[in-house]
Coordinates of C-alpha atoms in Angstrom, one line a residue:
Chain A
X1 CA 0.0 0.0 0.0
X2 CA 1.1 3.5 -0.5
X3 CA 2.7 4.9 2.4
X4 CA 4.8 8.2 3.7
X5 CA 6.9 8.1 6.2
X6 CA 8.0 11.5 8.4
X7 CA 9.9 11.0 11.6
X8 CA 7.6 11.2 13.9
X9 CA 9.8 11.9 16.4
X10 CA 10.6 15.5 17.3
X11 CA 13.6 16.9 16.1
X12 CA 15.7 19.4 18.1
X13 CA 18.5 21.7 17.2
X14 CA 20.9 24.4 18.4
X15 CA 20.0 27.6 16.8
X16 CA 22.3 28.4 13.8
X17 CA 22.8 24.7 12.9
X18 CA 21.1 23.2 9.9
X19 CA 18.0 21.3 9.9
X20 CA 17.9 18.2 8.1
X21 CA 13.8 16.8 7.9
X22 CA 13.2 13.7 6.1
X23 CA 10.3 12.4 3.9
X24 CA 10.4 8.9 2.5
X25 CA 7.6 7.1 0.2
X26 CA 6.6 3.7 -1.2
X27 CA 4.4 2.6 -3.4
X28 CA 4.3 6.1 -5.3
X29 CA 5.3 7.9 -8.3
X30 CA 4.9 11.3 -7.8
X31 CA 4.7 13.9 -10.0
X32 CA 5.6 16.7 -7.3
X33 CA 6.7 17.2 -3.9
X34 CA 5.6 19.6 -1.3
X35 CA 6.6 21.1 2.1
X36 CA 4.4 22.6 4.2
X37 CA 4.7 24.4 7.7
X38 CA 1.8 24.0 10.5
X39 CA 1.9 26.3 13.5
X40 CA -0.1 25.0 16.6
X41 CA -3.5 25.7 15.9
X42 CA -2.7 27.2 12.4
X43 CA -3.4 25.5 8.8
X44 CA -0.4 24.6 7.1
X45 CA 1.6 27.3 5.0
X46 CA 3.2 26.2 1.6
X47 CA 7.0 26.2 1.0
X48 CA 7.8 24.6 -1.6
X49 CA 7.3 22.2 -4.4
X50 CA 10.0 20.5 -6.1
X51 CA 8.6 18.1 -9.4
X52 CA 9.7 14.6 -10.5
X53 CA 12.6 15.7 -12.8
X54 CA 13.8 17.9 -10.5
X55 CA 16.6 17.2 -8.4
X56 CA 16.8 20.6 -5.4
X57 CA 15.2 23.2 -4.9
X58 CA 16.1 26.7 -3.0
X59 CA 14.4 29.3 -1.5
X60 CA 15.9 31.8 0.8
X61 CA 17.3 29.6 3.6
X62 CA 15.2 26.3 2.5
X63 CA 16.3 23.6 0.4
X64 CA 14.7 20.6 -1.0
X65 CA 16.0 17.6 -2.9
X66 CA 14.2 15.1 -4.1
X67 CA 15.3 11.3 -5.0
X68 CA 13.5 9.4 -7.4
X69 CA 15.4 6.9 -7.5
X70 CA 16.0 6.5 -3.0
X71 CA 12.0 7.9 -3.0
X72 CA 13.2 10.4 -0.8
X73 CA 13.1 13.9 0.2
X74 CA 15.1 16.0 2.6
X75 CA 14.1 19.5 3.5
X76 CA 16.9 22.2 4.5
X77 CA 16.9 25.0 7.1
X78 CA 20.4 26.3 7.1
X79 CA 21.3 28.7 9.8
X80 CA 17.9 27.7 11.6
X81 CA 16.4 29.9 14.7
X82 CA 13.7 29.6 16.8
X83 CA 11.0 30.9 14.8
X84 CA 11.8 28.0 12.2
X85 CA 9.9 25.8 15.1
X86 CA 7.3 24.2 14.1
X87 CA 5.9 20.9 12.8
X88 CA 6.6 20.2 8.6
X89 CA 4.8 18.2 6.5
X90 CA 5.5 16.3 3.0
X91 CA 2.7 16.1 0.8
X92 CA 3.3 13.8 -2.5
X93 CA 1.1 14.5 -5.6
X94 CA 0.0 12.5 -8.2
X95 CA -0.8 13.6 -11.9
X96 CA -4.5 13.5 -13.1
X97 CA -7.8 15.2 -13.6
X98 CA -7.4 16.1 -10.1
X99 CA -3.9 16.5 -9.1
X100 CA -4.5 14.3 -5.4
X101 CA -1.8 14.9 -2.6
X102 CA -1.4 13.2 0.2
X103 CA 0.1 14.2 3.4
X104 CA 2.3 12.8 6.0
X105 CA 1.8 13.3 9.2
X106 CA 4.4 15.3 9.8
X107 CA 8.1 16.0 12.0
X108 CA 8.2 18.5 14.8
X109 CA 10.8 20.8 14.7
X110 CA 12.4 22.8 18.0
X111 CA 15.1 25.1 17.1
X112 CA 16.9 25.6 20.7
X113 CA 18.1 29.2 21.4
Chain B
X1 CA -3.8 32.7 5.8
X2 CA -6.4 35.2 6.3
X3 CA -7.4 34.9 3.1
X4 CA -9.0 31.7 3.4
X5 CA -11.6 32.2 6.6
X6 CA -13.3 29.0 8.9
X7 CA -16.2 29.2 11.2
X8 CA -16.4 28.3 14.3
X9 CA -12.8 27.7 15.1
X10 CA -14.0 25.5 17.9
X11 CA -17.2 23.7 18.4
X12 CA -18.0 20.9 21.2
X13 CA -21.2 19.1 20.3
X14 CA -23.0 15.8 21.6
X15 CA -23.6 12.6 19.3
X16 CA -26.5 12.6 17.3
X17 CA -26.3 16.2 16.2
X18 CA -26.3 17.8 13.2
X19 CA -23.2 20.5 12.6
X20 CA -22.2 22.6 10.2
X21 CA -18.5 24.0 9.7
X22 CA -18.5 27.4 7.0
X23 CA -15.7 28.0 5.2
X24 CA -15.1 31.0 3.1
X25 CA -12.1 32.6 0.7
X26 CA -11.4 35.4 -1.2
X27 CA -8.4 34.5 -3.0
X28 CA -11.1 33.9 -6.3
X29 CA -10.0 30.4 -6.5
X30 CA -12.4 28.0 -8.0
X31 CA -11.2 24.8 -6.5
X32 CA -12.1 24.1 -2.5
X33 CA -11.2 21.1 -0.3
X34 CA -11.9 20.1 3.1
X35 CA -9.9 17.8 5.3
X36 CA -9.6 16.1 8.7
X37 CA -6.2 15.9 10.8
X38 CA -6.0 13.3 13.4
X39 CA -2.5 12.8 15.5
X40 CA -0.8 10.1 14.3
X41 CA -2.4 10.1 10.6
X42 CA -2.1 13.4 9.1
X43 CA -4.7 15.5 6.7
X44 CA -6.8 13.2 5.2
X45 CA -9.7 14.5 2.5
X46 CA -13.3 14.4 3.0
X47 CA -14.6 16.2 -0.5
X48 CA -13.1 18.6 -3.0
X49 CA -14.9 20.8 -5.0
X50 CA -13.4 22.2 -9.0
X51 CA -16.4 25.0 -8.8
X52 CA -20.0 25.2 -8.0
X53 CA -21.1 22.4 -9.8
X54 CA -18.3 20.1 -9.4
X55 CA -18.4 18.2 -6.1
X56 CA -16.4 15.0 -5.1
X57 CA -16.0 12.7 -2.3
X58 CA -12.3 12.8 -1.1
X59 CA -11.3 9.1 1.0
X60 CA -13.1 9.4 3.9
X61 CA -16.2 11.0 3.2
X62 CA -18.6 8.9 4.3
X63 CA -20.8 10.6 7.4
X64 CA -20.2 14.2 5.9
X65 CA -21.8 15.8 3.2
X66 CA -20.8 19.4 1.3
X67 CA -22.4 22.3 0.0
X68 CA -20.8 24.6 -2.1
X69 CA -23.2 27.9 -2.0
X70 CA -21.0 30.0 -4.2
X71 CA -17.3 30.1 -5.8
X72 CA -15.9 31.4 -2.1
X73 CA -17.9 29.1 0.1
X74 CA -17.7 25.8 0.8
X75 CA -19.9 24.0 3.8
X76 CA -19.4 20.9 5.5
X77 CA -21.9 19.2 7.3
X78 CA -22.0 16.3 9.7
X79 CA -25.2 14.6 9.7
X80 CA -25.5 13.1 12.8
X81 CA -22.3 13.7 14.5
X82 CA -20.3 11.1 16.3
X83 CA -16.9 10.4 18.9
X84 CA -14.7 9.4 16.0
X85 CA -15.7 12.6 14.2
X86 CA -13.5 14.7 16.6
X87 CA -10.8 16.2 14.7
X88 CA -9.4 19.2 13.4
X89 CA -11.2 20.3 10.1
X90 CA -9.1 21.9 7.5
X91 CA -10.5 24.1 4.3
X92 CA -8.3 24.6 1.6
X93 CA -8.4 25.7 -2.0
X94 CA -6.1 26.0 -5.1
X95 CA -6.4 27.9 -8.2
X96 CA -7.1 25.8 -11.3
X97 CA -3.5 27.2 -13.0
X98 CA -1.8 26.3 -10.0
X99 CA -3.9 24.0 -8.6
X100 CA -1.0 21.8 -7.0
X101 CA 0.0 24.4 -4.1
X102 CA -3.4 24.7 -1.5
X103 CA -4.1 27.9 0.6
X104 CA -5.2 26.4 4.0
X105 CA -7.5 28.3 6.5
X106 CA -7.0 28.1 10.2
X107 CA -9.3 25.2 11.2
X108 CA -12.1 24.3 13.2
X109 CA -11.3 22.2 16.7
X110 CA -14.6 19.9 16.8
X111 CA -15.8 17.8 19.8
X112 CA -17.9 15.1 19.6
X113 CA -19.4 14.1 22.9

């Protein structure tokens, strides 16, 4: 069965480090690749969305690749601070009539002063 | 994002009873969604809507039904309301040239006594 795995354990780093968040799939071919950001009690905010035949992705001080091949994504946040804390979430989409995407549940991030 | 507006943000309600959850946008997109997060299994979609007269079921949309009034409002309603219907409820939407990145609103926190 299709399936996306996020740690679901919380990740914490020292402010100023980089922040490495995983996404890994099975049973998909995606067309597209998505990161989100959820706030407690907020609706998730886009990022950025990295397609099938692309291989990284930039924006500001985010980075995505994306591994067709491994069915893998890692999401960036170079010189990370406290505000960058907050849970992330991988959504995969699929090609159609109605482009579905599917989330994972997502990987809690605490950037420690 | 303000832009997309949910009311109420929280309800508590007792089984058996009809409730409705309003969702409204004025980012002029056409397409609308509505999902349910649950810890431990991420956003999941109930129904999705391309415009007015274009209504689907999403994977889980058995118990709720949708009404889609105008372009900017989308309804969901819970017919007769049970425990395993407490959630967060998510609207989203996504404009039909871009339809792969979604504009979430802030939620609504439901109960289900």
């Amino acid at each position: 069965s299709q399936k996306i795995e996020q740690n679901s354990e919380a990740l914490n780093i020292q402010e100023g480090k980089t922040a490495t968040l995983t996404c890994n799939y099975t049973n998909y071919s995606p067309a597209y690749l998505q990161w989100y950001r959820q706030d407690p009690g907020r609706g998730p905010v886009f990022l950025l969305l990295i397609r099938e035949n692309e291989k990284e992705k930039r924006k500001e001080r985010l980075k995505v690749t994306f591994d067709t091949t491994l069915k893998q994504s890692l999401f960036h946040i170079t010189a990370s601070q406290p505000a960058d804390s907050a849970t992330y979430l991988c959504a995969l989409g699929v090609s159609g009539g109605y482009q579905k995407v599917t989330f994972g549940i997502g990987t809690k991030l605490q950037v420690i002063p | 994002d303000a832009d997309v507006t949910q009311t109420p943000r929280n309800r508590i309600t007792k089984t058996g009873k009809r409730i409705m959850l309003e969702c409204s946008q004025t980012k002029g997109h056409d397409r609308m969604y509505w999902y349910r997060q649950d810890p431990g299994l991420g956003l999941r979609l109930i129904y999705y809507s391309f415009d007015v007269k274009d209504i689907n079921k999403g994977e889980i949309s058995d118990g709720y039904s949708v009404s889609r009034q105008a372009q900017a409002k989308f309804s969901l309603s819970l017919e007769s309301a049970i425990p395993n219907q407490t959630a967060l409820y998510f609207c989203a939407t996504s404009d039909q040239n871009r339809p792969d990145t979604q504009y979430f609103g802030p939620g609504t926190r439901l109960t289900v006594l």
